[in-house]
PDB file of N, CA and C in Angstrom:
ATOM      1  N   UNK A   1     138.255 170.382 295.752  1.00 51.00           N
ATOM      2  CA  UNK A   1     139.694 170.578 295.785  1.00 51.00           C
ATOM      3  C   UNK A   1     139.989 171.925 296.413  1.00 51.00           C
ATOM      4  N   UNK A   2     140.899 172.039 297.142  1.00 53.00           N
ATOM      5  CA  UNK A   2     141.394 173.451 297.788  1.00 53.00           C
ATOM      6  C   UNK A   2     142.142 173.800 297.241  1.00 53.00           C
ATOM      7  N   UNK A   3     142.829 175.336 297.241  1.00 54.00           N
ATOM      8  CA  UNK A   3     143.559 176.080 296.583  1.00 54.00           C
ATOM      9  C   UNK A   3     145.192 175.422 297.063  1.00 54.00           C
ATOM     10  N   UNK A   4     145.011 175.127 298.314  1.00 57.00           N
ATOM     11  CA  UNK A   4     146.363 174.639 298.905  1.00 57.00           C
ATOM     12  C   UNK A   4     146.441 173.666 298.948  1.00 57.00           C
ATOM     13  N   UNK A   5     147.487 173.290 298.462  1.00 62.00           N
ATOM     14  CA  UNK A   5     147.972 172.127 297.623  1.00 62.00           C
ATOM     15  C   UNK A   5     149.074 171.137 298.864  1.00 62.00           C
ATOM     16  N   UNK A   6     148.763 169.926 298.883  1.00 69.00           N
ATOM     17  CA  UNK A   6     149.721 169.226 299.873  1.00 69.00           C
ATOM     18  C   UNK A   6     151.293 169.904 299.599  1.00 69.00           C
ATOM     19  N   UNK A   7     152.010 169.930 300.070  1.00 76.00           N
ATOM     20  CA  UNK A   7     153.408 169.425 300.050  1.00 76.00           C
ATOM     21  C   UNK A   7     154.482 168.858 300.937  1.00 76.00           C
ATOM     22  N   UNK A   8     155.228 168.437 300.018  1.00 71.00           N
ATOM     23  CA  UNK A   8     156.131 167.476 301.460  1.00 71.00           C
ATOM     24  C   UNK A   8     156.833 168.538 301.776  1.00 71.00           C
ATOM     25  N   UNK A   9     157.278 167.860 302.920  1.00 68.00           N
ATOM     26  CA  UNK A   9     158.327 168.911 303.497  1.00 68.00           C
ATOM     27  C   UNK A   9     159.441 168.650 302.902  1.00 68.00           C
ATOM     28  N   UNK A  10     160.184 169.729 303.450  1.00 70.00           N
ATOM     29  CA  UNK A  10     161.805 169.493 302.681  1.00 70.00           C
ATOM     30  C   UNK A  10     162.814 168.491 303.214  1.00 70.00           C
ATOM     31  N   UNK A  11     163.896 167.888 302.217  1.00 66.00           N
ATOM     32  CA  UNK A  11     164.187 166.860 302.555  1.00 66.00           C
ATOM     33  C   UNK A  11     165.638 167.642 303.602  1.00 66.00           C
ATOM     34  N   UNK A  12     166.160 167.370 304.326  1.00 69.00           N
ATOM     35  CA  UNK A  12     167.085 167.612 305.539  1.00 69.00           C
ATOM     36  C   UNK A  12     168.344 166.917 305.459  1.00 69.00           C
ATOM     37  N   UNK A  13     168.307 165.483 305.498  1.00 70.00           N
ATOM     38  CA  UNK A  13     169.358 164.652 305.020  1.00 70.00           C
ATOM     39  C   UNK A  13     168.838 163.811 304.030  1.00 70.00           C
ATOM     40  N   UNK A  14     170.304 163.116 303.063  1.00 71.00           N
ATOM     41  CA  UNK A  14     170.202 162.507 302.373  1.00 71.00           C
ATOM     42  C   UNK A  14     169.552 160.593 303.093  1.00 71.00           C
ATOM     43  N   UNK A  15     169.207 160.168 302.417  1.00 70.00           N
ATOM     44  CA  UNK A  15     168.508 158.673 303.213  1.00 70.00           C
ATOM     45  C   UNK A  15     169.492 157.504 302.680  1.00 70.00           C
ATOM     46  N   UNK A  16     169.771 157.082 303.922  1.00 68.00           N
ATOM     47  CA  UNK A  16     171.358 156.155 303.835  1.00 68.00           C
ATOM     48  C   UNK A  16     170.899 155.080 304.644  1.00 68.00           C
ATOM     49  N   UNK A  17     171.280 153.540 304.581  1.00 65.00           N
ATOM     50  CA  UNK A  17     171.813 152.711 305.202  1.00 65.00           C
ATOM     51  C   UNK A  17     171.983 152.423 306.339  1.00 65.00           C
ATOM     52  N   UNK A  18     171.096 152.238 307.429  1.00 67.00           N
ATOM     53  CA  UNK A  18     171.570 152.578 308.699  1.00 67.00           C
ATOM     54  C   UNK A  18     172.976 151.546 308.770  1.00 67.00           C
ATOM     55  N   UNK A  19     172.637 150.411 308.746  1.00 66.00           N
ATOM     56  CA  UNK A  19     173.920 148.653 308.652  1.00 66.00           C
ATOM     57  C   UNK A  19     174.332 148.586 307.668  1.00 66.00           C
ATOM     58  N   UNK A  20     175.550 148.867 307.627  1.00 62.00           N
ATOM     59  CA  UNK A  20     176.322 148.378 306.348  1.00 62.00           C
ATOM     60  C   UNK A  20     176.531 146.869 306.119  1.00 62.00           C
ATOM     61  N   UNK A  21     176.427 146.634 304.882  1.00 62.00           N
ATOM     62  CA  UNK A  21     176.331 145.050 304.686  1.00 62.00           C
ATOM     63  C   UNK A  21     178.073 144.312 304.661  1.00 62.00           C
ATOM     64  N   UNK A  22     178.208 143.801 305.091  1.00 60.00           N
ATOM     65  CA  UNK A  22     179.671 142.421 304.872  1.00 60.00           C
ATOM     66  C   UNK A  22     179.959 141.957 303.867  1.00 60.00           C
ATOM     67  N   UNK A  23     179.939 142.062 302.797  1.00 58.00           N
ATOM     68  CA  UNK A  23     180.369 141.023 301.896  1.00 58.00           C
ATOM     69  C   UNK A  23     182.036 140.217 302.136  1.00 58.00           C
ATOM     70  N   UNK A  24     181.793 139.210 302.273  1.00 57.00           N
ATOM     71  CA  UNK A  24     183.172 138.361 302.583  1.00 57.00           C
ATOM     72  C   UNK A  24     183.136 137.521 301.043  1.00 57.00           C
ATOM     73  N   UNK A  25     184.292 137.184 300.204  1.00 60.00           N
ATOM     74  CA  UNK A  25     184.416 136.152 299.141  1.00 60.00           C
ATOM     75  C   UNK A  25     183.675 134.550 299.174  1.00 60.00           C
ATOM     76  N   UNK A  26     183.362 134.366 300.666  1.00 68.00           N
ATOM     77  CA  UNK A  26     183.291 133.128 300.822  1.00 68.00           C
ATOM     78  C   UNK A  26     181.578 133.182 300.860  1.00 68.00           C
ATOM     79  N   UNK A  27     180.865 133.845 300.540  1.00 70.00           N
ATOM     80  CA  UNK A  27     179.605 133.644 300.770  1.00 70.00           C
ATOM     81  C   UNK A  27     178.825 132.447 299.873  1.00 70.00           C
ATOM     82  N   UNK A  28     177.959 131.720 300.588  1.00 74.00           N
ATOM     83  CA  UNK A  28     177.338 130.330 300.348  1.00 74.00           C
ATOM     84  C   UNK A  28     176.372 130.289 299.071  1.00 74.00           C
ATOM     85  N   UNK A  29     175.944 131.406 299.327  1.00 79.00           N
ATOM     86  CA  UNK A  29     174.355 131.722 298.480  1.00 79.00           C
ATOM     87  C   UNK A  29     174.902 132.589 297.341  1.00 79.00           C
ATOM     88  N   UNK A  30     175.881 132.653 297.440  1.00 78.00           N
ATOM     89  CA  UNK A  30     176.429 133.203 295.500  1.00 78.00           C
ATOM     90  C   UNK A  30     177.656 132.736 294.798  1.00 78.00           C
ATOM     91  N   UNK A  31     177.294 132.276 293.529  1.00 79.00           N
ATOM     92  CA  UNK A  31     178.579 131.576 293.056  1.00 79.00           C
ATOM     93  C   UNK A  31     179.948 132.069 292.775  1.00 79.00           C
ATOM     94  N   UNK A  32     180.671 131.320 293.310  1.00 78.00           N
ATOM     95  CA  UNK A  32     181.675 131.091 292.694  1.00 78.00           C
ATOM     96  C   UNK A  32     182.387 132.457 291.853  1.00 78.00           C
ATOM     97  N   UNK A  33     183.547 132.985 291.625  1.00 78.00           N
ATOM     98  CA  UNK A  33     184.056 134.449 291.202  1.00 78.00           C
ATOM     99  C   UNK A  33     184.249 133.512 289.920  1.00 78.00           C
ATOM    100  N   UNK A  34     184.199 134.215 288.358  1.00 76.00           N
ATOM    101  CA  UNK A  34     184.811 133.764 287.381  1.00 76.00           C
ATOM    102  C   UNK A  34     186.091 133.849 287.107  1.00 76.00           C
ATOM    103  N   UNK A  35     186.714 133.125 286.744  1.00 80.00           N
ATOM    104  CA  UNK A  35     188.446 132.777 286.168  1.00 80.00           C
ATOM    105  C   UNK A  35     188.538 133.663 285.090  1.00 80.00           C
ATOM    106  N   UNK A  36     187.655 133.530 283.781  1.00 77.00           N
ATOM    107  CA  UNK A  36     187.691 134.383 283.068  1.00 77.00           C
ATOM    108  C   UNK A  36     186.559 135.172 282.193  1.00 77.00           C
ATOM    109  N   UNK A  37     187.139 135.791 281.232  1.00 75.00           N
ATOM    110  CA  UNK A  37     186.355 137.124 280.626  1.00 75.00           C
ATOM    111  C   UNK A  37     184.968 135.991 279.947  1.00 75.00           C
ATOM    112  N   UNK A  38     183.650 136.405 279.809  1.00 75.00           N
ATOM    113  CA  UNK A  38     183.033 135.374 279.947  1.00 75.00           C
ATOM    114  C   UNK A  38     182.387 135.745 277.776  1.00 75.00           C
ATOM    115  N   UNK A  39     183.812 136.571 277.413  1.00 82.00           N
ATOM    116  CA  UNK A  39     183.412 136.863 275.734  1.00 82.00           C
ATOM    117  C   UNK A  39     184.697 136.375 275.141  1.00 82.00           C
ATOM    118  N   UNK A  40     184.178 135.508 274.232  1.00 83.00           N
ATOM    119  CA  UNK A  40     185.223 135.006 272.835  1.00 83.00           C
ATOM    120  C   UNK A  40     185.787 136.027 271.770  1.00 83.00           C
ATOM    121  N   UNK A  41     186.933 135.973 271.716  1.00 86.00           N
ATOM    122  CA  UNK A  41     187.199 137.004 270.581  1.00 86.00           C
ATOM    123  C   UNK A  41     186.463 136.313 269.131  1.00 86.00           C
ATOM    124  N   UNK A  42     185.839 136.931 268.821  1.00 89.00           N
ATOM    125  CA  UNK A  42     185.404 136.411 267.208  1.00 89.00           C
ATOM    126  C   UNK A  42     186.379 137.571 265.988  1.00 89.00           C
ATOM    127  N   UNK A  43     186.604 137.049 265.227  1.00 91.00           N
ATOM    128  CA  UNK A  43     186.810 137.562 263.860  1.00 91.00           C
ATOM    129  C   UNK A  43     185.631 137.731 262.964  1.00 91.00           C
ATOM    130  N   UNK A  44     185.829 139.314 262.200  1.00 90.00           N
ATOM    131  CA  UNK A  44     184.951 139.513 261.520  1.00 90.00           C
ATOM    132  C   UNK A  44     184.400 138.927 260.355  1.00 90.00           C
ATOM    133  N   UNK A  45     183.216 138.739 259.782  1.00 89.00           N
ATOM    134  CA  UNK A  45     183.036 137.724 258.291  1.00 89.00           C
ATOM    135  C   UNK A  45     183.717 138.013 257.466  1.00 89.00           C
ATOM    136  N   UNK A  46     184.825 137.359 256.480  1.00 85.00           N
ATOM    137  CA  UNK A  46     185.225 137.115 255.638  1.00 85.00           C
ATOM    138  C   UNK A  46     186.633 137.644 255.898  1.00 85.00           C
ATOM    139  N   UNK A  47     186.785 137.584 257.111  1.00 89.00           N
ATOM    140  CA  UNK A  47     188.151 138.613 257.530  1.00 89.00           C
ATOM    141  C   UNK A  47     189.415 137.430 256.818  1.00 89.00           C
ATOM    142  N   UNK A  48     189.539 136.110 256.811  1.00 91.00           N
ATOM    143  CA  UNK A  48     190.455 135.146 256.140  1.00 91.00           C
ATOM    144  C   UNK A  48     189.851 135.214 254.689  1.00 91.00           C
ATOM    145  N   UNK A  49     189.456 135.516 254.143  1.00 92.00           N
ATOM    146  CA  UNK A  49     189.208 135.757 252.609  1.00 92.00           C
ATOM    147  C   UNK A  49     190.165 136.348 251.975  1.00 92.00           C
ATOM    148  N   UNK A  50     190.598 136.169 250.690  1.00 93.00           N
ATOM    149  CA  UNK A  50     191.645 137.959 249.998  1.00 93.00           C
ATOM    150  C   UNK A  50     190.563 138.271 249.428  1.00 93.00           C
ATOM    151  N   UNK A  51     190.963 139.431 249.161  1.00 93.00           N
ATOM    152  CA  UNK A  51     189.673 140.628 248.178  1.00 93.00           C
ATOM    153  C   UNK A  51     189.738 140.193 247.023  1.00 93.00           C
ATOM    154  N   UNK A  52     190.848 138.910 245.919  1.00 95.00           N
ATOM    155  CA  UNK A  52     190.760 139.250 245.106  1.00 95.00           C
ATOM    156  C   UNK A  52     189.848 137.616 244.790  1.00 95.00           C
ATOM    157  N   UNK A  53     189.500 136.825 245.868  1.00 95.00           N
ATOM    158  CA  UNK A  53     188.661 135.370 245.629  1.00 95.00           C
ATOM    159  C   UNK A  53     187.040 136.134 245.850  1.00 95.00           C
ATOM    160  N   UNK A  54     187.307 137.087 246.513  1.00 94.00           N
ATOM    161  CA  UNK A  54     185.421 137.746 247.022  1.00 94.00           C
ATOM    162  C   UNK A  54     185.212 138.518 245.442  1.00 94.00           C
ATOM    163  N   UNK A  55     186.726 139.195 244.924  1.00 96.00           N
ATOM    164  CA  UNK A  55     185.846 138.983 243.605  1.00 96.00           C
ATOM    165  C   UNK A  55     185.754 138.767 242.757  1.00 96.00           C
ATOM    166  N   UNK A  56     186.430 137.457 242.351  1.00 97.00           N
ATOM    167  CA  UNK A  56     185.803 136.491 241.543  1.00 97.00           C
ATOM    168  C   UNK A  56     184.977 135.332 241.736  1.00 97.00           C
ATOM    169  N   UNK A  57     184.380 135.646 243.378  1.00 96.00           N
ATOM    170  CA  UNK A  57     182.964 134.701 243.614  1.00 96.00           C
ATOM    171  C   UNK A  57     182.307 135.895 242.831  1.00 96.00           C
ATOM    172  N   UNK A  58     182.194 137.439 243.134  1.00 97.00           N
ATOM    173  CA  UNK A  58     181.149 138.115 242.609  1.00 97.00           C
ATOM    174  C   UNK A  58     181.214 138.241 240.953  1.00 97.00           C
ATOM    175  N   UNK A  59     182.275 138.041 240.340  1.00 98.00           N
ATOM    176  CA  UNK A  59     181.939 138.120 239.108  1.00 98.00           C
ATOM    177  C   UNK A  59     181.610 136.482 238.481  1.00 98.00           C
ATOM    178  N   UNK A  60     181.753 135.512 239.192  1.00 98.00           N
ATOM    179  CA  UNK A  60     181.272 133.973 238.579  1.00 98.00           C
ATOM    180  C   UNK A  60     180.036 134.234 238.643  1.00 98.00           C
ATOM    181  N   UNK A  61     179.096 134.823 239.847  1.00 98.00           N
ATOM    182  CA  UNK A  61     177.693 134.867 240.191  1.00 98.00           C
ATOM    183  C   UNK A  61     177.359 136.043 239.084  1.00 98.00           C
ATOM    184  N   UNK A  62     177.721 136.596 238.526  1.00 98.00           N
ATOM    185  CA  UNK A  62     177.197 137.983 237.748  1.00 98.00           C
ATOM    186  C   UNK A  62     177.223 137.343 236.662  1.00 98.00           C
ATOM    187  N   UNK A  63     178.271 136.429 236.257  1.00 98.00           N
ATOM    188  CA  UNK A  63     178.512 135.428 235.199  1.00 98.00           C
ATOM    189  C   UNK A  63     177.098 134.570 234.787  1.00 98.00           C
ATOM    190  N   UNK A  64     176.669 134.032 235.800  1.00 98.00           N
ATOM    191  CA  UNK A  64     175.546 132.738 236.082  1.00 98.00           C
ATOM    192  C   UNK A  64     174.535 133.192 235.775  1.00 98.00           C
ATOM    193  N   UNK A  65     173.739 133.824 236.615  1.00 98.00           N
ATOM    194  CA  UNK A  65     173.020 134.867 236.349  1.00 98.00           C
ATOM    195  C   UNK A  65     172.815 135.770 234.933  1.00 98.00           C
ATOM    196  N   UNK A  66     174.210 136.543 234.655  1.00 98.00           N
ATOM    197  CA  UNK A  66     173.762 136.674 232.805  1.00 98.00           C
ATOM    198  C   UNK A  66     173.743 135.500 232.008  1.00 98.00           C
ATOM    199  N   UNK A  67     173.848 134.691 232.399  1.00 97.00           N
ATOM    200  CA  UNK A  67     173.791 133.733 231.528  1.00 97.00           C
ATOM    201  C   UNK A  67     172.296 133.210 231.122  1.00 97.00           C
ATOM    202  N   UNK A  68     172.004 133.066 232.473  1.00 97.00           N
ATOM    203  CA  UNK A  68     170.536 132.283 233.198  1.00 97.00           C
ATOM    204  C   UNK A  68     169.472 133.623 232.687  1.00 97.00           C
ATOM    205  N   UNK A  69     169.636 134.938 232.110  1.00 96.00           N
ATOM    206  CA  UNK A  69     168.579 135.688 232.381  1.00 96.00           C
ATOM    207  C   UNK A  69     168.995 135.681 230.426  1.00 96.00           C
ATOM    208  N   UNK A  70     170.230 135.407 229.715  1.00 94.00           N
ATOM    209  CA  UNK A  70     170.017 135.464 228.286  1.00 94.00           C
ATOM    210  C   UNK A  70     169.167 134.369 227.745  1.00 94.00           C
ATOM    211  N   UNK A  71     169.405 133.224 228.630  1.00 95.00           N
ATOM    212  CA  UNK A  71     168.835 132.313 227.964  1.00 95.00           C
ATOM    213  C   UNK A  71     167.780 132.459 228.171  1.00 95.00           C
ATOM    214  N   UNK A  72     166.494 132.989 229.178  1.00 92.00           N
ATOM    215  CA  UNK A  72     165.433 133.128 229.137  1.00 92.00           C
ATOM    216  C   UNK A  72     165.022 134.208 228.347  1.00 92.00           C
ATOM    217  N   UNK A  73     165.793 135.081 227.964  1.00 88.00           N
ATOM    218  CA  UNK A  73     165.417 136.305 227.167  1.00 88.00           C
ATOM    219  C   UNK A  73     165.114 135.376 225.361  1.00 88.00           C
ATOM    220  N   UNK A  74     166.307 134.687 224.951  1.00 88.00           N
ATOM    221  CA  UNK A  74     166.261 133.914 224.013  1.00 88.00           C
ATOM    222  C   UNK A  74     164.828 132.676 223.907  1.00 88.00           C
ATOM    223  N   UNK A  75     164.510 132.509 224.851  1.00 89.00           N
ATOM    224  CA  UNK A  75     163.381 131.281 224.920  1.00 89.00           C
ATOM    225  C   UNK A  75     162.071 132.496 224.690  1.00 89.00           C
ATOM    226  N   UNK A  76     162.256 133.510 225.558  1.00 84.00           N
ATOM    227  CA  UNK A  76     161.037 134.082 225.370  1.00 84.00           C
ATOM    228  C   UNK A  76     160.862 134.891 223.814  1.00 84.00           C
ATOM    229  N   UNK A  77     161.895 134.959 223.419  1.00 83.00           N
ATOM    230  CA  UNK A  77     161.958 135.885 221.521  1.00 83.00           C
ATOM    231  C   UNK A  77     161.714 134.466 220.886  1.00 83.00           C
ATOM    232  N   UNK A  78     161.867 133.301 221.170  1.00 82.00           N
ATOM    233  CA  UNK A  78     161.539 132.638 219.885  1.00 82.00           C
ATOM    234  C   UNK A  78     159.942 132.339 220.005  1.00 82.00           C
ATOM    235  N   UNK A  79     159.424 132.416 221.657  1.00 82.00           N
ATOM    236  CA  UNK A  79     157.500 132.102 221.587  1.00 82.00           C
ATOM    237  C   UNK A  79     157.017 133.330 221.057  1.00 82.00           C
ATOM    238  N   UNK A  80     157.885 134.260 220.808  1.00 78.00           N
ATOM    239  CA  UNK A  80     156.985 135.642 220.972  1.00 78.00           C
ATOM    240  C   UNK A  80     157.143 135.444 219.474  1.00 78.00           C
ATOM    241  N   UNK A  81     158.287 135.148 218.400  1.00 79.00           N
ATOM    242  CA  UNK A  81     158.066 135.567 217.296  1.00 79.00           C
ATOM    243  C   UNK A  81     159.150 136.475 217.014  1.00 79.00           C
ATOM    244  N   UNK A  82     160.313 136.476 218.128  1.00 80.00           N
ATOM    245  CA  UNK A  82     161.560 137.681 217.782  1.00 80.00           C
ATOM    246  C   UNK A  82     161.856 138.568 218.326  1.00 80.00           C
ATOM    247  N   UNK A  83     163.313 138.946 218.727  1.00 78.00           N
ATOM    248  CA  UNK A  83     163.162 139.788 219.635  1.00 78.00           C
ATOM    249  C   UNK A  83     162.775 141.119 219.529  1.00 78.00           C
ATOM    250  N   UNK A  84     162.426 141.729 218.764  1.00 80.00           N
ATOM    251  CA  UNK A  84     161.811 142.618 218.571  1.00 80.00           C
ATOM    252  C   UNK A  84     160.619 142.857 219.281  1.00 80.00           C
ATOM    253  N   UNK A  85     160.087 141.939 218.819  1.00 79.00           N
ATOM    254  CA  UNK A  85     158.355 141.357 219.894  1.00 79.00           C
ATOM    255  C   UNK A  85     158.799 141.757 220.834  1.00 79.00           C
ATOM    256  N   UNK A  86     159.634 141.348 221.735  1.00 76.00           N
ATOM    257  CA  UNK A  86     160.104 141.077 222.890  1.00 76.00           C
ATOM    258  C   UNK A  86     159.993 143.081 223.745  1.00 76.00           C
ATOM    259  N   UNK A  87     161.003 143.401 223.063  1.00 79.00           N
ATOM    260  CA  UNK A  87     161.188 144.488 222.940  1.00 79.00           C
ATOM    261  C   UNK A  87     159.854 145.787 222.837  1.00 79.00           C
ATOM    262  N   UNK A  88     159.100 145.682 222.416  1.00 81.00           N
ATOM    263  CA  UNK A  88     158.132 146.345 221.916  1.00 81.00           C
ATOM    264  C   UNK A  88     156.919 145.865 222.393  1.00 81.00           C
ATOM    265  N   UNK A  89     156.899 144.567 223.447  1.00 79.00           N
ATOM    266  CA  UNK A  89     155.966 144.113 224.227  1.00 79.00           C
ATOM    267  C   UNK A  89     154.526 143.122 223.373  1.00 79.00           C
ATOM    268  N   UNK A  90     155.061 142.928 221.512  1.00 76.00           N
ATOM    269  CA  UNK A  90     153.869 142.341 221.157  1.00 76.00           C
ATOM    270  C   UNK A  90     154.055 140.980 221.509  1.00 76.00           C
ATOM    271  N   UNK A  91     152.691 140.155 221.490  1.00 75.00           N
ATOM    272  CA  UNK A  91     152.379 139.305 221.553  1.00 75.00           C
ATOM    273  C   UNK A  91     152.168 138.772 220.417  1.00 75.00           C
ATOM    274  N   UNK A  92     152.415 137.259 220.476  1.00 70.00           N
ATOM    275  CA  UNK A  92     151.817 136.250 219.115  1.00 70.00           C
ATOM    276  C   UNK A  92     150.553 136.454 218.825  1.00 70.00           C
ATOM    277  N   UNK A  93     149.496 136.815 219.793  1.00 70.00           N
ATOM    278  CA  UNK A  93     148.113 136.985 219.058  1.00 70.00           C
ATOM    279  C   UNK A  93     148.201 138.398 218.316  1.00 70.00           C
ATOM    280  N   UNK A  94     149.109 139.261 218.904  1.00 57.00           N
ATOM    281  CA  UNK A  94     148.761 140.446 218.100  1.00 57.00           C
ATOM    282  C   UNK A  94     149.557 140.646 216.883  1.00 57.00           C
ATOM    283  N   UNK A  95     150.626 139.821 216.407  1.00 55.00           N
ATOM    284  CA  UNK A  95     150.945 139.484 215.065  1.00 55.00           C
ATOM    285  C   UNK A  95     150.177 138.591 213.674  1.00 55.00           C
ATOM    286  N   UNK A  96     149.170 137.858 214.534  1.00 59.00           N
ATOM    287  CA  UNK A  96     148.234 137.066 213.850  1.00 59.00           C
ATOM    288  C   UNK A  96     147.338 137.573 212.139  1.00 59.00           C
ATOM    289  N   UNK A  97     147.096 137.499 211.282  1.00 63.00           N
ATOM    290  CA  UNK A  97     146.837 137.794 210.506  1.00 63.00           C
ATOM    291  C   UNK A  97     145.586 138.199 210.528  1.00 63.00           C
ATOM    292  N   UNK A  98     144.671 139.461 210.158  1.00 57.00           N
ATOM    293  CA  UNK A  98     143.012 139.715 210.879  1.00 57.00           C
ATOM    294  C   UNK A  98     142.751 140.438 212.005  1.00 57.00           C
ATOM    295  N   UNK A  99     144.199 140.488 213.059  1.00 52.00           N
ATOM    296  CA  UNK A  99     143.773 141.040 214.145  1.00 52.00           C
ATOM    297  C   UNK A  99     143.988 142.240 213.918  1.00 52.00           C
ATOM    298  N   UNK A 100     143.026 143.696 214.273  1.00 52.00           N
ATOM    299  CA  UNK A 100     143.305 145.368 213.860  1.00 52.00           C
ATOM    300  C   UNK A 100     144.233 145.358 214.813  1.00 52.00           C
ATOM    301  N   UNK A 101     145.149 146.528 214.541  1.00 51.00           N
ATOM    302  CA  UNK A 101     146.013 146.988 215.723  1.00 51.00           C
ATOM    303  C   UNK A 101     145.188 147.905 216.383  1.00 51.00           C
ATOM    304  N   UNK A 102     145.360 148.248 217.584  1.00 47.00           N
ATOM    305  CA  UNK A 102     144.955 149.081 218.577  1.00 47.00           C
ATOM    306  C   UNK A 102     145.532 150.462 219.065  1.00 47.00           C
TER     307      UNK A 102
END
């Protein structure tokens, strides 16, 4: 490698176009101009909703749901032996009569 390094020369004029191109409306090989804007106005989600049906969908679903998570709380205190069990994480084997606590 040599110490002197290529360089271009400097540029003089800017680099243009010698033929300017024609565009006429009627050209063969491109379609057709559009009539119109080629985007739909959309409305935002839930924009026809009132605020006060969005929330009483959210409190029917908060409804369902506590409902659906008492009754499993209730199914699981009566296998366990009470909710207490429940609460305090024992198990039916570890209420059993004989077993040491740990």
């Amino acid at each position: 490698m040599s110490s002197a390094a290529a360089t271009a020369p400097p540029a003089t004029t800017t680099r243009s176009r010698k033929t300017k191109l024609q565009f006429d409306g009627d050209n063969p090989d491109l379609p057709p101009k559009r009539e119109t804007h080629g985007l739909v106005k959309v409305k935002p989600p839930l924009f026809d909703v009132s605020l006060t049906n969005i929330i009483y969908t959210i409190c029917l679903g908060a409804l369902v749901m506590g409902g659906y998570y008492t009754f499993r709380m209730l199914q699981l205190a009566g296998q366990t032996g009470g909710s207490a069990n429940v609460l305090m994480g024992r198990s039916p084997e570890a209420n059993a009569p004989g077993v040491a606590d740990l």
